[in-house]
PDB file of C-alpha atoms and ligand atoms in Angstrom:
ATOM      1  CA  UNK A   1       1.362 -18.211   5.996  1.00 82.00           C
ATOM      2  CA  UNK A   2      -1.007 -20.033   3.737  1.00 91.00           C
ATOM      3  CA  UNK A   3      -4.456 -19.429   4.854  1.00 93.00           C
ATOM      4  CA  UNK A   4      -7.008 -21.929   4.755  1.00 88.00           C
ATOM      5  CA  UNK A   5      -9.077 -22.273   1.494  1.00 87.00           C
ATOM      6  CA  UNK A   6     -12.566 -20.773   1.502  1.00 87.00           C
ATOM      7  CA  UNK A   7     -15.679 -22.486   0.229  1.00 87.00           C
ATOM      8  CA  UNK A   8     -17.237 -20.474  -2.371  1.00 88.00           C
ATOM      9  CA  UNK A   9     -21.057 -19.999  -1.671  1.00 90.00           C
ATOM     10  CA  UNK A  10     -23.478 -21.269  -4.232  1.00 91.00           C
ATOM     11  CA  UNK A  11     -27.211 -21.380  -4.755  1.00 93.00           C
ATOM     12  CA  UNK A  12     -29.565 -19.640  -2.348  1.00 93.00           C
ATOM     13  CA  UNK A  13     -26.502 -18.510  -0.217  1.00 92.00           C
ATOM     14  CA  UNK A  14     -24.810 -16.926  -3.085  1.00 93.00           C
ATOM     15  CA  UNK A  15     -28.073 -15.137  -4.166  1.00 94.00           C
ATOM     16  CA  UNK A  16     -28.520 -13.937  -0.687  1.00 95.00           C
ATOM     17  CA  UNK A  17     -24.857 -12.637  -0.590  1.00 95.00           C
ATOM     18  CA  UNK A  18     -25.193 -10.804  -3.750  1.00 95.00           C
ATOM     19  CA  UNK A  19     -28.330  -9.245  -2.823  1.00 96.00           C
ATOM     20  CA  UNK A  20     -26.958  -7.924   0.316  1.00 96.00           C
ATOM     21  CA  UNK A  21     -23.792  -6.566  -1.603  1.00 97.00           C
ATOM     22  CA  UNK A  22     -26.166  -4.485  -4.054  1.00 98.00           C
ATOM     23  CA  UNK A  23     -27.979  -3.079  -0.917  1.00 97.00           C
ATOM     24  CA  UNK A  24     -24.730  -2.028   0.664  1.00 97.00           C
ATOM     25  CA  UNK A  25     -23.732  -0.078  -2.498  1.00 97.00           C
ATOM     26  CA  UNK A  26     -27.280   1.556  -2.822  1.00 97.00           C
ATOM     27  CA  UNK A  27     -26.994   2.501   0.837  1.00 98.00           C
ATOM     28  CA  UNK A  28     -23.579   3.985   0.504  1.00 97.00           C
ATOM     29  CA  UNK A  29     -24.627   5.891  -2.639  1.00 97.00           C
ATOM     30  CA  UNK A  30     -27.528   7.124  -0.712  1.00 97.00           C
ATOM     31  CA  UNK A  31     -25.343   8.481   1.919  1.00 98.00           C
ATOM     32  CA  UNK A  32     -22.462   9.983  -0.047  1.00 97.00           C
ATOM     33  CA  UNK A  33     -22.084  10.834  -3.685  1.00 96.00           C
ATOM     34  CA  UNK A  34     -18.525  12.406  -3.643  1.00 97.00           C
ATOM     35  CA  UNK A  35     -16.000  13.788  -1.483  1.00 97.00           C
ATOM     36  CA  UNK A  36     -15.782  17.589  -0.503  1.00 98.00           C
ATOM     37  CA  UNK A  37     -12.806  19.779  -1.518  1.00 98.00           C
ATOM     38  CA  UNK A  38     -11.540  19.687   1.973  1.00 98.00           C
ATOM     39  CA  UNK A  39     -11.269  15.713   1.952  1.00 98.00           C
ATOM     40  CA  UNK A  40      -9.654  15.954  -1.531  1.00 98.00           C
ATOM     41  CA  UNK A  41      -7.217  18.495  -0.279  1.00 98.00           C
ATOM     42  CA  UNK A  42      -6.466  16.343   2.755  1.00 98.00           C
ATOM     43  CA  UNK A  43      -5.601  13.232   0.711  1.00 98.00           C
ATOM     44  CA  UNK A  44      -4.371  14.501  -2.534  1.00 98.00           C
ATOM     45  CA  UNK A  45      -4.728  17.924  -3.948  1.00 97.00           C
ATOM     46  CA  UNK A  46      -3.239  19.814  -0.705  1.00 97.00           C
ATOM     47  CA  UNK A  47      -1.341  16.914   0.630  1.00 98.00           C
ATOM     48  CA  UNK A  48       2.597  17.113   0.405  1.00 98.00           C
ATOM     49  CA  UNK A  49       5.263  14.604   0.832  1.00 98.00           C
ATOM     50  CA  UNK A  50       7.187  15.216   4.175  1.00 98.00           C
ATOM     51  CA  UNK A  51      10.825  15.060   5.020  1.00 95.00           C
ATOM     52  CA  UNK A  52      10.796  16.049   8.766  1.00 96.00           C
ATOM     53  CA  UNK A  53       8.787  14.799  11.697  1.00 97.00           C
ATOM     54  CA  UNK A  54       7.369  15.770  15.124  1.00 97.00           C
ATOM     55  CA  UNK A  55       8.074  13.475  17.943  1.00 95.00           C
ATOM     56  CA  UNK A  56       4.225  12.913  18.186  1.00 97.00           C
ATOM     57  CA  UNK A  57       4.065   8.898  18.057  1.00 97.00           C
ATOM     58  CA  UNK A  58       2.130   6.647  15.602  1.00 98.00           C
ATOM     59  CA  UNK A  59      -0.002   4.307  17.696  1.00 97.00           C
ATOM     60  CA  UNK A  60      -0.362   0.623  16.820  1.00 98.00           C
ATOM     61  CA  UNK A  61      -4.307   1.228  16.310  1.00 98.00           C
ATOM     62  CA  UNK A  62      -3.479   3.798  13.948  1.00 98.00           C
ATOM     63  CA  UNK A  63      -1.254   1.310  11.822  1.00 98.00           C
ATOM     64  CA  UNK A  64      -3.853  -1.130  12.143  1.00 98.00           C
ATOM     65  CA  UNK A  65      -6.629   1.270  10.956  1.00 98.00           C
ATOM     66  CA  UNK A  66      -4.699   2.324   8.028  1.00 98.00           C
ATOM     67  CA  UNK A  67      -4.267  -1.325   7.093  1.00 98.00           C
ATOM     68  CA  UNK A  68      -8.004  -2.010   7.361  1.00 98.00           C
ATOM     69  CA  UNK A  69      -8.748   0.712   4.732  1.00 98.00           C
ATOM     70  CA  UNK A  70      -5.777  -0.387   2.631  1.00 98.00           C
ATOM     71  CA  UNK A  71      -6.767  -3.943   2.568  1.00 98.00           C
ATOM     72  CA  UNK A  72     -10.203  -3.174   0.994  1.00 98.00           C
ATOM     73  CA  UNK A  73      -8.481  -1.515  -2.143  1.00 98.00           C
ATOM     74  CA  UNK A  74      -8.780  -3.487  -5.380  1.00 98.00           C
ATOM     75  CA  UNK A  75      -6.151  -5.670  -6.765  1.00 98.00           C
ATOM     76  CA  UNK A  76      -6.265  -8.168  -9.690  1.00 98.00           C
ATOM     77  CA  UNK A  77      -7.820 -11.406  -8.665  1.00 97.00           C
ATOM     78  CA  UNK A  78      -7.980  -9.761  -5.184  1.00 98.00           C
ATOM     79  CA  UNK A  79      -4.522 -11.211  -4.811  1.00 98.00           C
ATOM     80  CA  UNK A  80      -3.241  -8.769  -2.303  1.00 98.00           C
ATOM     81  CA  UNK A  81       0.352  -9.228  -2.523  1.00 98.00           C
ATOM     82  CA  UNK A  82       1.535  -6.222  -0.715  1.00 98.00           C
ATOM     83  CA  UNK A  83       3.316  -7.025   2.796  1.00 98.00           C
ATOM     84  CA  UNK A  84       4.003  -4.242   5.208  1.00 98.00           C
ATOM     85  CA  UNK A  85       6.967  -4.048   7.693  1.00 98.00           C
ATOM     86  CA  UNK A  86       6.580  -1.086  10.296  1.00 98.00           C
ATOM     87  CA  UNK A  87      10.210  -0.307  11.090  1.00 98.00           C
ATOM     88  CA  UNK A  88      10.380   1.721  14.350  1.00 97.00           C
ATOM     89  CA  UNK A  89      13.065   0.054  16.760  1.00 97.00           C
ATOM     90  CA  UNK A  90      16.650   1.397  16.900  1.00 96.00           C
ATOM     91  CA  UNK A  91      17.714  -1.848  15.418  1.00 97.00           C
ATOM     92  CA  UNK A  92      15.264  -1.828  12.464  1.00 98.00           C
ATOM     93  CA  UNK A  93      16.390   1.749  11.744  1.00 97.00           C
ATOM     94  CA  UNK A  94      20.071   0.847  11.679  1.00 97.00           C
ATOM     95  CA  UNK A  95      19.293  -1.957   9.072  1.00 98.00           C
ATOM     96  CA  UNK A  96      17.225   0.753   6.931  1.00 98.00           C
ATOM     97  CA  UNK A  97      20.320   3.065   7.125  1.00 97.00           C
ATOM     98  CA  UNK A  98      22.648   0.726   5.346  1.00 98.00           C
ATOM     99  CA  UNK A  99      20.473   0.812   2.297  1.00 98.00           C
ATOM    100  CA  UNK A 100      19.438   4.515   2.197  1.00 98.00           C
ATOM    101  CA  UNK A 101      20.962   7.248  -0.011  1.00 97.00           C
ATOM    102  CA  UNK A 102      22.599   9.698   2.441  1.00 97.00           C
ATOM    103  CA  UNK A 103      19.978  12.417   1.528  1.00 96.00           C
ATOM    104  CA  UNK A 104      17.406  10.151   2.865  1.00 96.00           C
ATOM    105  CA  UNK A 105      18.987   9.182   6.188  1.00 96.00           C
ATOM    106  CA  UNK A 106      17.767  12.177   8.260  1.00 95.00           C
ATOM    107  CA  UNK A 107      14.183  11.737   7.078  1.00 94.00           C
ATOM    108  CA  UNK A 108      14.203   8.065   8.316  1.00 95.00           C
ATOM    109  CA  UNK A 109      16.015   9.138  11.474  1.00 93.00           C
ATOM    110  CA  UNK A 110      13.438  11.499  12.703  1.00 93.00           C
ATOM    111  CA  UNK A 111      10.255   9.542  11.378  1.00 97.00           C
ATOM    112  CA  UNK A 112       8.248   7.653  14.072  1.00 97.00           C
ATOM    113  CA  UNK A 113       7.578   4.887  11.736  1.00 98.00           C
ATOM    114  CA  UNK A 114       9.115   3.836   8.332  1.00 98.00           C
ATOM    115  CA  UNK A 115       6.857   1.385   6.502  1.00 98.00           C
ATOM    116  CA  UNK A 116       8.632  -1.056   4.055  1.00 98.00           C
ATOM    117  CA  UNK A 117       5.967  -1.485   1.049  1.00 98.00           C
ATOM    118  CA  UNK A 118       6.915  -5.255  -0.003  1.00 98.00           C
ATOM    119  CA  UNK A 119       5.354  -7.843  -2.074  1.00 98.00           C
ATOM    120  CA  UNK A 120       5.139 -11.371  -1.965  1.00 98.00           C
ATOM    121  CA  UNK A 121       6.281 -13.027  -5.247  1.00 98.00           C
ATOM    122  CA  UNK A 122       4.503 -16.164  -4.191  1.00 98.00           C
ATOM    123  CA  UNK A 123       1.380 -14.383  -3.203  1.00 98.00           C
ATOM    124  CA  UNK A 124      -0.548 -16.608  -5.538  1.00 98.00           C
ATOM    125  CA  UNK A 125      -0.385 -19.462  -3.024  1.00 97.00           C
ATOM    126  CA  UNK A 126      -2.886 -17.798  -1.264  1.00 97.00           C
ATOM    127  CA  UNK A 127      -5.474 -17.694  -4.031  1.00 96.00           C
ATOM    128  CA  UNK A 128      -7.810 -20.431  -2.682  1.00 95.00           C
ATOM    129  CA  UNK A 129      -8.340 -18.045   0.374  1.00 95.00           C
ATOM    130  CA  UNK A 130      -8.576 -14.640  -1.550  1.00 96.00           C
ATOM    131  CA  UNK A 131     -10.178 -15.955  -4.892  1.00 95.00           C
ATOM    132  CA  UNK A 132     -12.268 -19.002  -3.609  1.00 91.00           C
ATOM    133  CA  UNK A 133     -14.709 -19.457  -6.468  1.00 89.00           C
ATOM    134  CA  UNK A 134     -12.061 -20.511  -8.874  1.00 90.00           C
ATOM    135  CA  UNK A 135      -8.533 -22.115  -8.596  1.00 93.00           C
ATOM    136  CA  UNK A 136      -6.363 -19.350 -10.335  1.00 93.00           C
ATOM    137  CA  UNK A 137      -3.171 -20.589  -9.058  1.00 95.00           C
ATOM    138  CA  UNK A 138      -2.340 -22.367 -12.380  1.00 95.00           C
ATOM    139  CA  UNK A 139      -2.066 -18.798 -13.876  1.00 95.00           C
ATOM    140  CA  UNK A 140       1.136 -18.251 -11.835  1.00 97.00           C
ATOM    141  CA  UNK A 141       2.491 -21.628 -10.838  1.00 96.00           C
ATOM    142  CA  UNK A 142       5.898 -21.896 -12.571  1.00 97.00           C
ATOM    143  CA  UNK A 143       5.496 -18.663 -14.217  1.00 97.00           C
ATOM    144  CA  UNK A 144       8.023 -16.586 -12.184  1.00 97.00           C
ATOM    145  CA  UNK A 145       8.068 -13.397 -14.350  1.00 98.00           C
ATOM    146  CA  UNK A 146       4.239 -13.321 -14.561  1.00 98.00           C
ATOM    147  CA  UNK A 147       4.095 -13.595 -10.768  1.00 98.00           C
ATOM    148  CA  UNK A 148       6.754 -11.112 -10.242  1.00 98.00           C
ATOM    149  CA  UNK A 149       4.899  -8.328 -12.598  1.00 98.00           C
ATOM    150  CA  UNK A 150       1.773  -9.075 -11.052  1.00 98.00           C
ATOM    151  CA  UNK A 151       2.961  -8.762  -7.380  1.00 98.00           C
ATOM    152  CA  UNK A 152       4.857  -5.537  -8.092  1.00 98.00           C
ATOM    153  CA  UNK A 153       1.893  -4.047 -10.003  1.00 98.00           C
ATOM    154  CA  UNK A 154      -0.611  -4.827  -7.323  1.00 98.00           C
ATOM    155  CA  UNK A 155       1.751  -4.250  -4.432  1.00 98.00           C
ATOM    156  CA  UNK A 156       2.385  -0.742  -5.663  1.00 98.00           C
ATOM    157  CA  UNK A 157      -1.291   0.119  -6.080  1.00 98.00           C
ATOM    158  CA  UNK A 158      -1.464  -1.047  -2.430  1.00 99.00           C
ATOM    159  CA  UNK A 159       1.445   0.930  -1.473  1.00 98.00           C
ATOM    160  CA  UNK A 160      -0.584   4.075  -3.033  1.00 98.00           C
ATOM    161  CA  UNK A 161      -3.686   3.174  -1.145  1.00 99.00           C
ATOM    162  CA  UNK A 162      -1.466   3.001   1.989  1.00 98.00           C
ATOM    163  CA  UNK A 163      -0.455   6.603   1.535  1.00 98.00           C
ATOM    164  CA  UNK A 164      -3.832   7.808   0.737  1.00 98.00           C
ATOM    165  CA  UNK A 165      -5.359   5.973   3.852  1.00 98.00           C
ATOM    166  CA  UNK A 166      -2.779   7.394   6.119  1.00 98.00           C
ATOM    167  CA  UNK A 167      -3.512  10.882   4.838  1.00 98.00           C
ATOM    168  CA  UNK A 168      -7.211  10.093   5.302  1.00 98.00           C
ATOM    169  CA  UNK A 169      -6.529   9.312   8.882  1.00 98.00           C
ATOM    170  CA  UNK A 170      -4.624  12.568   9.312  1.00 98.00           C
ATOM    171  CA  UNK A 171      -1.172  11.479   9.304  1.00 98.00           C
ATOM    172  CA  UNK A 172       1.717  12.689   6.935  1.00 98.00           C
ATOM    173  CA  UNK A 173       3.817  10.509   4.682  1.00 98.00           C
ATOM    174  CA  UNK A 174       6.864  10.801   2.860  1.00 98.00           C
ATOM    175  CA  UNK A 175       7.485   7.968   0.327  1.00 98.00           C
ATOM    176  CA  UNK A 176      11.262   7.104  -0.523  1.00 98.00           C
ATOM    177  CA  UNK A 177      12.913   5.043  -3.579  1.00 98.00           C
ATOM    178  CA  UNK A 178      16.284   6.601  -2.917  1.00 98.00           C
ATOM    179  CA  UNK A 179      17.738   3.377  -1.456  1.00 98.00           C
ATOM    180  CA  UNK A 180      19.219  -0.087  -2.252  1.00 98.00           C
ATOM    181  CA  UNK A 181      16.324  -2.576  -2.621  1.00 98.00           C
ATOM    182  CA  UNK A 182      18.995  -5.147  -2.579  1.00 98.00           C
ATOM    183  CA  UNK A 183      20.373  -4.329   0.634  1.00 98.00           C
ATOM    184  CA  UNK A 184      16.754  -3.903   2.161  1.00 98.00           C
ATOM    185  CA  UNK A 185      15.670  -7.465   0.714  1.00 98.00           C
ATOM    186  CA  UNK A 186      18.950  -8.826   2.268  1.00 98.00           C
ATOM    187  CA  UNK A 187      18.634  -7.176   5.658  1.00 98.00           C
ATOM    188  CA  UNK A 188      14.786  -7.911   6.110  1.00 98.00           C
ATOM    189  CA  UNK A 189      13.611 -10.752   3.743  1.00 98.00           C
ATOM    190  CA  UNK A 190      16.505 -12.956   3.323  1.00 98.00           C
ATOM    191  CA  UNK A 191      15.570 -16.437   2.666  1.00 98.00           C
ATOM    192  CA  UNK A 192      11.910 -15.451   1.946  1.00 98.00           C
ATOM    193  CA  UNK A 193       9.681 -14.625  -1.143  1.00 98.00           C
ATOM    194  CA  UNK A 194       9.125 -10.897  -0.102  1.00 98.00           C
ATOM    195  CA  UNK A 195      10.750  -8.355  -2.058  1.00 98.00           C
ATOM    196  CA  UNK A 196      10.844  -4.570  -1.161  1.00 98.00           C
ATOM    197  CA  UNK A 197       9.168  -1.872  -3.593  1.00 98.00           C
ATOM    198  CA  UNK A 198       9.683   1.473  -1.748  1.00 98.00           C
ATOM    199  CA  UNK A 199       9.748   2.926   1.749  1.00 98.00           C
ATOM    200  CA  UNK A 200       7.380   5.245   3.271  1.00 98.00           C
ATOM    201  CA  UNK A 201       8.056   7.512   6.483  1.00 98.00           C
ATOM    202  CA  UNK A 202       4.814   7.994   8.402  1.00 98.00           C
ATOM    203  CA  UNK A 203       3.791  10.232  11.337  1.00 98.00           C
ATOM    204  CA  UNK A 204       2.881  13.771  12.054  1.00 98.00           C
ATOM    205  CA  UNK A 205       5.283  15.939   9.868  1.00 98.00           C
ATOM    206  CA  UNK A 206       7.216  19.270  10.610  1.00 97.00           C
ATOM    207  CA  UNK A 207       6.038  21.405   7.731  1.00 96.00           C
ATOM    208  CA  UNK A 208       8.942  23.796   7.989  1.00 95.00           C
ATOM    209  CA  UNK A 209      11.146  21.315   6.108  1.00 93.00           C
ATOM    210  CA  UNK A 210       8.834  21.946   2.917  1.00 96.00           C
ATOM    211  CA  UNK A 211       9.727  23.471  -0.218  1.00 94.00           C
ATOM    212  CA  UNK A 212       7.289  24.921  -2.636  1.00 96.00           C
ATOM    213  CA  UNK A 213       4.955  22.587  -4.397  1.00 95.00           C
ATOM    214  CA  UNK A 214       6.365  21.655  -7.789  1.00 96.00           C
ATOM    215  CA  UNK A 215       4.519  21.736 -11.003  1.00 97.00           C
ATOM    216  CA  UNK A 216       2.184  19.321 -12.612  1.00 98.00           C
ATOM    217  CA  UNK A 217       1.265  18.329 -16.096  1.00 98.00           C
ATOM    218  CA  UNK A 218      -2.083  19.736 -17.067  1.00 98.00           C
ATOM    219  CA  UNK A 219      -4.860  17.467 -18.637  1.00 98.00           C
ATOM    220  CA  UNK A 220      -4.019  18.579 -22.281  1.00 98.00           C
ATOM    221  CA  UNK A 221      -0.463  17.533 -21.728  1.00 98.00           C
ATOM    222  CA  UNK A 222      -1.013  13.923 -20.785  1.00 98.00           C
ATOM    223  CA  UNK A 223      -4.297  12.783 -21.487  1.00 98.00           C
ATOM    224  CA  UNK A 224      -5.784  12.011 -24.802  1.00 98.00           C
ATOM    225  CA  UNK A 225      -8.899  10.038 -26.115  1.00 98.00           C
ATOM    226  CA  UNK A 226      -8.851   7.228 -28.369  1.00 98.00           C
TER     227      UNK A 226
HETATM  228  C1  FMN G   1       7.525   6.172  -4.989  1.00 60.35           C
HETATM  229  C2  FMN G   1       8.157   7.630  -4.342  1.00 60.35           C
HETATM  230  C3  FMN G   1       9.553   7.610  -4.250  1.00 60.35           C
HETATM  231  C4  FMN G   1      10.013   8.926  -3.709  1.00 60.35           C
HETATM  232  N1  FMN G   1      11.534   8.787  -3.383  1.00 60.35           N
HETATM  233  C5  FMN G   1      11.955   9.816  -2.676  1.00 60.35           C
HETATM  234  C6  FMN G   1      13.180  10.053  -2.036  1.00 60.35           C
HETATM  235  O1  FMN G   1      13.896   8.839  -2.146  1.00 60.35           O
HETATM  236  N2  FMN G   1      13.678  11.131  -1.471  1.00 60.35           N
HETATM  237  C7  FMN G   1      12.829  12.024  -1.307  1.00 60.35           C
HETATM  238  O2  FMN G   1      13.205  13.173  -0.735  1.00 60.35           O
HETATM  239  N3  FMN G   1      11.645  12.110  -1.894  1.00 60.35           N
HETATM  240  C8  FMN G   1      11.171  11.006  -2.522  1.00 60.35           C
HETATM  241  N4  FMN G   1       9.754  11.206  -3.110  1.00 60.35           N
HETATM  242  C9  FMN G   1       9.014  12.414  -3.006  1.00 60.35           C
HETATM  243  C10 FMN G   1       8.728  12.989  -4.227  1.00 60.35           C
HETATM  244  O3  FMN G   1       9.944  13.678  -4.588  1.00 60.35           O
HETATM  245  C11 FMN G   1       7.564  14.042  -4.146  1.00 60.35           C
HETATM  246  O4  FMN G   1       6.342  13.181  -3.941  1.00 60.35           O
HETATM  247  C12 FMN G   1       7.495  14.762  -5.448  1.00 60.35           C
HETATM  248  O5  FMN G   1       8.527  15.765  -5.392  1.00 60.35           O
HETATM  249  C13 FMN G   1       6.113  15.529  -5.446  1.00 60.35           C
HETATM  250  O6  FMN G   1       6.017  16.525  -4.153  1.00 60.35           O
HETATM  251  P1  FMN G   1       4.692  16.661  -3.224  1.00 60.35           P
HETATM  252  O7  FMN G   1       4.187  15.198  -2.807  1.00 60.35           O
HETATM  253  O8  FMN G   1       4.866  17.422  -1.948  1.00 60.35           O
HETATM  254  O9  FMN G   1       3.793  17.271  -4.067  1.00 60.35           O
HETATM  255  C14 FMN G   1       9.302  10.063  -3.428  1.00 60.35           C
HETATM  256  C15 FMN G   1       8.002   9.800  -3.875  1.00 60.35           C
HETATM  257  C16 FMN G   1       7.372   8.816  -4.318  1.00 60.35           C
HETATM  258  C17 FMN G   1       5.907   8.617  -4.346  1.00 60.35           C
END
């Protein structure tokens, strides 16, 4: 996929678009200033990583709705390197199974969907579409290490947006890094520029598999001022 280059607006068109953007932000701030405690509990403070799943399916529209939230999250230069594969066929699950640590096999077996959170190390080839006002492709062309670090950093962020978006829409998630990235890449991405980052089970959880919430660091443990 190389999307067609976008023409960057200039002059009066640009001024009108900027004014519209400022109005949108003022309008948003007028309608809502912060999330309530319940909403925060749903997405982070009370949410849990889940390990077992009910048989309630996840509809295609729901996966699309999650992605429509994720895509709006920030990435450097708007580079949007994450690619998502929703594994839900028996054949797909068999391929996943080859890569999983044994403890993770039952978690995938019962999940309605397991998302492979991946990134494209040649994401920069899309920058004329995603960042049209200046050609930033030379920042990455021929600079593989810089491209890979940028893809991993921003793809990881998009993976986090994915988990929070899913929770915000009422789903449960269970991320997994207990697997072989090499095997996943060979099974799903051979001959491509996609690389796996982590897996994320998605669905409506069976909460009876949960253990107690683990401790977290306090502010003074890990935060400082400089
Ligand atoms: C990137 C990532 C990878 C994880 N990998 C695994 C995994 O392979 N197996 C597993 O059982 N849990 C995995 N977890 C779940 C974590 O252990 C869990 O989020 C952590 O213990 C905190 O629990 P809580 O989210 O329920 O508060 C992973 C979580 C993340 C975010």
